[in-house]
Amino acid sequence: MQKIIEGFLKFQNEVFPERSELFKRLADQQNPHVLFITCSDSRVVPELLTQQDPGDLFVIRNAGNIVPSYGPEPGGVSATVEYAVSVLGVSDIVICGHSNCGAMGAIASCACLDEIPAVAHWLRYADAAKAIINGRTHGSDRERADDLVRENVIAQLANVRTHPSVARALAERRLNLHGWVYDIENGAVQALDGQSHTFVPLADNPQVRAT
């Protein structure tokens, strides 16, 4: 904690004064254009990865970058999606998975999760992706896990489409969906091409989107 406290004091005494005008503008309002949904993994930092300022991204983070399908008892993820689309009016939603994801690794390896039942229940929202990779042959455990990371991004994009606010915004052509996979080791992003249904390098295909 001492390191964190020292970091805050540095922010308060050095960083904040240099950006005081930005924070003054943000004090009473926010106007993010992108809802960024990614994993809680400490190695994935959306603002660092995308080089955005405070106020630019509306962020959801959870184990496995999961978006439950819309249901009669919407939870925190559903409420946040709805607020982002219906109130803030974001124009884009990014669902970003990443390499060496612990959540996807546990599913891919059929790890026993009896001691963490809440996690086990949460990861059931990735069952569609699990079913798909179970029908494929993989050369290694790493290849299987990487395949699941990609399929999970596709599955969560399907889930987010079930949310009424998202369905309406898509129908009105005021919302775009993006599926990304971030490679921690090399810093690259693979993006889902909705036309070819394959993941392609974002650096070479900056206009690509899932829808």
Tab-separated table of C-alpha atoms in Angstrom:
chain	number	residue	atom	x	y	z
A	1	MET	CA	0.000	0.000	0.000
A	2	GLN	CA	2.855	2.387	0.697
A	3	LYS	CA	3.817	2.356	-2.983
A	4	ILE	CA	0.223	3.146	-3.942
A	5	ILE	CA	-0.008	5.994	-1.434
A	6	GLU	CA	3.262	7.435	-2.671
A	7	GLY	CA	1.912	7.215	-6.217
A	8	PHE	CA	-1.212	9.132	-5.238
A	9	LEU	CA	0.853	11.834	-3.539
A	10	LYS	CA	2.945	12.176	-6.696
A	11	PHE	CA	-0.264	12.490	-8.719
A	12	GLN	CA	-1.665	15.084	-6.331
A	13	ASN	CA	1.501	17.169	-6.140
A	14	GLU	CA	2.951	16.809	-9.658
A	15	VAL	CA	0.562	15.327	-12.224
A	16	PHE	CA	-2.706	16.968	-11.166
A	17	PRO	CA	-1.375	20.547	-11.221
A	18	GLU	CA	-0.089	20.038	-14.784
A	19	ARG	CA	-3.512	18.793	-15.952
A	20	SER	CA	-5.668	21.001	-13.752
A	21	GLU	CA	-7.642	22.431	-16.687
A	22	LEU	CA	-8.593	18.945	-17.853
A	23	PHE	CA	-9.801	17.934	-14.403
A	24	LYS	CA	-11.662	21.214	-14.033
A	25	ARG	CA	-13.614	20.401	-17.219
A	26	LEU	CA	-14.259	16.858	-16.013
A	27	ALA	CA	-15.429	17.913	-12.554
A	28	ASP	CA	-19.025	18.463	-13.667
A	29	GLN	CA	-19.420	16.255	-16.738
A	30	GLN	CA	-18.102	13.371	-18.787
A	31	ASN	CA	-18.447	12.733	-22.493
A	32	PRO	CA	-16.745	9.440	-23.369
A	33	HIS	CA	-17.351	8.093	-26.863
A	34	VAL	CA	-16.247	4.514	-26.238
A	35	LEU	CA	-17.379	1.809	-23.828
A	36	PHE	CA	-14.316	-0.383	-23.282
A	37	ILE	CA	-15.042	-3.820	-21.792
A	38	THR	CA	-12.000	-5.800	-20.749
A	39	CYS	CA	-10.585	-8.171	-18.159
A	40	SER	CA	-9.751	-7.272	-14.568
A	41	ASP	CA	-6.245	-8.651	-15.153
A	42	SER	CA	-3.717	-6.220	-13.672
A	43	ARG	CA	-1.599	-6.389	-16.826
A	44	VAL	CA	-4.345	-4.892	-18.995
A	45	VAL	CA	-4.737	-1.123	-18.540
A	46	PRO	CA	-7.227	0.321	-21.072
A	47	GLU	CA	-6.097	3.937	-20.822
A	48	LEU	CA	-2.439	2.940	-21.200
A	49	LEU	CA	-3.155	0.537	-24.039
A	50	THR	CA	-5.167	3.131	-25.988
A	51	GLN	CA	-3.283	6.224	-24.763
A	52	GLN	CA	-6.474	7.982	-23.680
A	53	ASP	CA	-6.978	10.716	-21.105
A	54	PRO	CA	-9.333	10.643	-18.126
A	55	GLY	CA	-12.857	11.117	-19.442
A	56	ASP	CA	-12.225	9.432	-22.806
A	57	LEU	CA	-13.208	5.851	-21.958
A	58	PHE	CA	-16.169	4.424	-20.060
A	59	VAL	CA	-14.780	1.146	-18.712
A	60	ILE	CA	-16.137	-2.191	-17.532
A	61	ARG	CA	-13.613	-4.666	-16.116
A	62	ASN	CA	-14.328	-8.156	-14.863
A	63	ALA	CA	-12.918	-11.672	-14.950
A	64	GLY	CA	-12.861	-12.791	-18.565
A	65	ASN	CA	-14.243	-9.543	-20.115
A	66	ILE	CA	-17.712	-11.052	-19.917
A	67	VAL	CA	-21.059	-9.465	-20.785
A	68	PRO	CA	-23.980	-11.615	-19.602
A	69	SER	CA	-26.907	-11.793	-21.994
A	70	TYR	CA	-29.720	-9.435	-21.044
A	71	GLY	CA	-32.166	-11.005	-18.616
A	72	PRO	CA	-34.985	-10.281	-16.170
A	73	GLU	CA	-32.519	-9.532	-13.382
A	74	PRO	CA	-29.859	-7.329	-14.974
A	75	GLY	CA	-26.704	-6.890	-12.919
A	76	GLY	CA	-23.959	-4.318	-12.800
A	77	VAL	CA	-22.582	-5.070	-16.256
A	78	SER	CA	-26.028	-4.752	-17.845
A	79	ALA	CA	-26.706	-1.487	-16.023
A	80	THR	CA	-23.369	-0.060	-17.097
A	81	VAL	CA	-23.891	-1.046	-20.736
A	82	GLU	CA	-27.341	0.524	-20.682
A	83	TYR	CA	-26.072	3.749	-19.115
A	84	ALA	CA	-23.194	4.006	-21.579
A	85	VAL	CA	-25.412	3.543	-24.630
A	86	SER	CA	-28.665	5.217	-23.585
A	87	VAL	CA	-27.417	8.066	-21.394
A	88	LEU	CA	-23.847	8.800	-22.442
A	89	GLY	CA	-24.528	7.929	-26.078
A	90	VAL	CA	-21.247	6.151	-26.795
A	91	SER	CA	-20.655	5.481	-30.476
A	92	ASP	CA	-18.462	2.406	-30.051
A	93	ILE	CA	-18.180	-0.624	-27.788
A	94	VAL	CA	-14.893	-2.524	-27.607
A	95	ILE	CA	-14.726	-5.976	-26.032
A	96	CYS	CA	-11.064	-6.699	-25.425
A	97	GLY	CA	-9.664	-10.074	-24.431
A	98	HIS	CA	-5.987	-10.708	-23.851
A	99	SER	CA	-3.251	-13.306	-24.021
A	100	ASN	CA	-2.596	-15.636	-21.081
A	101	CYS	CA	-6.006	-14.877	-19.549
A	102	GLY	CA	-6.397	-16.734	-16.270
A	103	ALA	CA	-10.164	-17.013	-16.624
A	104	MET	CA	-9.997	-18.455	-20.126
A	105	GLY	CA	-7.070	-20.673	-19.149
A	106	ALA	CA	-9.134	-22.192	-16.350
A	107	ILE	CA	-11.978	-22.962	-18.746
A	108	ALA	CA	-9.688	-24.311	-21.463
A	109	SER	CA	-7.938	-26.662	-19.044
A	110	CYS	CA	-11.165	-27.701	-17.298
A	111	ALA	CA	-9.637	-26.618	-13.984
A	112	CYS	CA	-11.510	-27.508	-10.814
A	113	LEU	CA	-13.163	-24.356	-9.477
A	114	ASP	CA	-14.981	-25.903	-6.520
A	115	GLU	CA	-13.151	-23.653	-4.075
A	116	ILE	CA	-14.205	-20.502	-5.937
A	117	PRO	CA	-17.883	-21.129	-6.784
A	118	ALA	CA	-18.660	-17.499	-7.620
A	119	VAL	CA	-15.935	-17.545	-10.263
A	120	ALA	CA	-17.204	-20.873	-11.603
A	121	HIS	CA	-20.719	-19.466	-11.938
A	122	TRP	CA	-19.495	-16.288	-13.622
A	123	LEU	CA	-17.459	-18.185	-16.196
A	124	ARG	CA	-20.559	-20.068	-17.346
A	125	TYR	CA	-21.250	-16.995	-19.460
A	126	ALA	CA	-18.386	-18.206	-21.652
A	127	ASP	CA	-20.030	-21.597	-22.271
A	128	ALA	CA	-20.766	-20.816	-25.932
A	129	ALA	CA	-17.073	-20.178	-26.603
A	130	LYS	CA	-16.134	-23.323	-24.662
A	131	ALA	CA	-18.522	-25.439	-26.736
A	132	ILE	CA	-16.994	-24.163	-29.962
A	133	ILE	CA	-13.390	-24.894	-29.047
A	134	ASN	CA	-14.338	-28.308	-27.668
A	135	GLY	CA	-15.234	-29.265	-31.224
A	136	ARG	CA	-11.756	-28.423	-32.506
A	137	THR	CA	-8.349	-30.091	-32.353
A	138	HIS	CA	-5.489	-28.069	-30.879
A	139	GLY	CA	-1.774	-28.696	-31.020
A	140	SER	CA	-1.087	-27.571	-27.456
A	141	ASP	CA	-2.738	-26.283	-24.302
A	142	ARG	CA	-1.547	-22.772	-25.167
A	143	GLU	CA	-3.116	-22.974	-28.612
A	144	ARG	CA	-6.391	-24.157	-27.067
A	145	ALA	CA	-6.393	-21.303	-24.540
A	146	ASP	CA	-5.598	-18.718	-27.222
A	147	ASP	CA	-8.437	-20.054	-29.362
A	148	LEU	CA	-10.804	-19.737	-26.405
A	149	VAL	CA	-9.743	-16.116	-25.801
A	150	ARG	CA	-10.742	-15.254	-29.372
A	151	GLU	CA	-13.998	-17.216	-29.312
A	152	ASN	CA	-14.913	-15.660	-25.986
A	153	VAL	CA	-14.619	-12.185	-27.485
A	154	ILE	CA	-16.983	-13.288	-30.262
A	155	ALA	CA	-19.378	-14.827	-27.716
A	156	GLN	CA	-19.466	-11.677	-25.610
A	157	LEU	CA	-20.140	-9.567	-28.692
A	158	ALA	CA	-23.153	-11.800	-29.317
A	159	ASN	CA	-24.229	-11.371	-25.696
A	160	VAL	CA	-23.986	-7.586	-25.753
A	161	ARG	CA	-26.256	-7.498	-28.808
A	162	THR	CA	-29.066	-8.955	-26.659
A	163	HIS	CA	-29.208	-5.791	-24.557
A	164	PRO	CA	-32.161	-3.650	-25.672
A	165	SER	CA	-30.193	-0.412	-25.612
A	166	VAL	CA	-27.506	-1.952	-27.819
A	167	ALA	CA	-29.993	-3.590	-30.191
A	168	ARG	CA	-31.759	-0.270	-30.734
A	169	ALA	CA	-28.532	1.685	-31.235
A	170	LEU	CA	-27.304	-0.895	-33.759
A	171	ALA	CA	-30.622	-0.786	-35.609
A	172	GLU	CA	-30.368	3.000	-35.770
A	173	ARG	CA	-26.779	2.731	-37.027
A	174	ARG	CA	-25.373	4.915	-34.255
A	175	LEU	CA	-23.238	2.239	-32.596
A	176	ASN	CA	-20.294	0.125	-33.746
A	177	LEU	CA	-18.984	-3.032	-32.078
A	178	HIS	CA	-15.331	-4.042	-31.953
A	179	GLY	CA	-13.676	-7.260	-30.798
A	180	TRP	CA	-10.017	-7.081	-29.799
A	181	VAL	CA	-7.409	-9.461	-28.427
A	182	TYR	CA	-4.397	-7.778	-26.832
A	183	ASP	CA	-1.084	-9.640	-26.721
A	184	ILE	CA	0.678	-8.651	-23.502
A	185	GLU	CA	4.122	-9.812	-24.607
A	186	ASN	CA	4.368	-7.966	-27.921
A	187	GLY	CA	1.852	-5.152	-27.431
A	188	ALA	CA	-0.114	-6.014	-30.580
A	189	VAL	CA	-3.882	-6.114	-30.965
A	190	GLN	CA	-5.782	-8.521	-33.193
A	191	ALA	CA	-9.206	-7.181	-34.198
A	192	LEU	CA	-12.253	-9.105	-35.365
A	193	ASP	CA	-13.161	-8.408	-38.974
A	194	GLY	CA	-16.930	-8.739	-39.189
A	195	GLN	CA	-16.726	-9.305	-42.949
A	196	SER	CA	-14.291	-12.220	-42.954
A	197	HIS	CA	-15.056	-13.382	-39.381
A	198	THR	CA	-11.328	-13.600	-38.694
A	199	PHE	CA	-8.955	-11.723	-36.420
A	200	VAL	CA	-6.545	-9.436	-38.250
A	201	PRO	CA	-3.762	-7.117	-37.049
A	202	LEU	CA	-5.309	-3.824	-35.967
A	203	ALA	CA	-2.145	-1.968	-36.946
A	204	ASP	CA	-2.667	-2.985	-40.578
A	205	ASN	CA	-6.456	-2.688	-40.478
A	206	PRO	CA	-7.305	0.393	-38.394
A	207	GLN	CA	-10.825	0.696	-39.861
A	208	VAL	CA	-11.856	-2.886	-39.112
A	209	ARG	CA	-14.832	-3.528	-36.865
A	210	ALA	CA	-16.983	-6.445	-35.769
A	211	THR	CA	-20.201	-4.836	-37.065
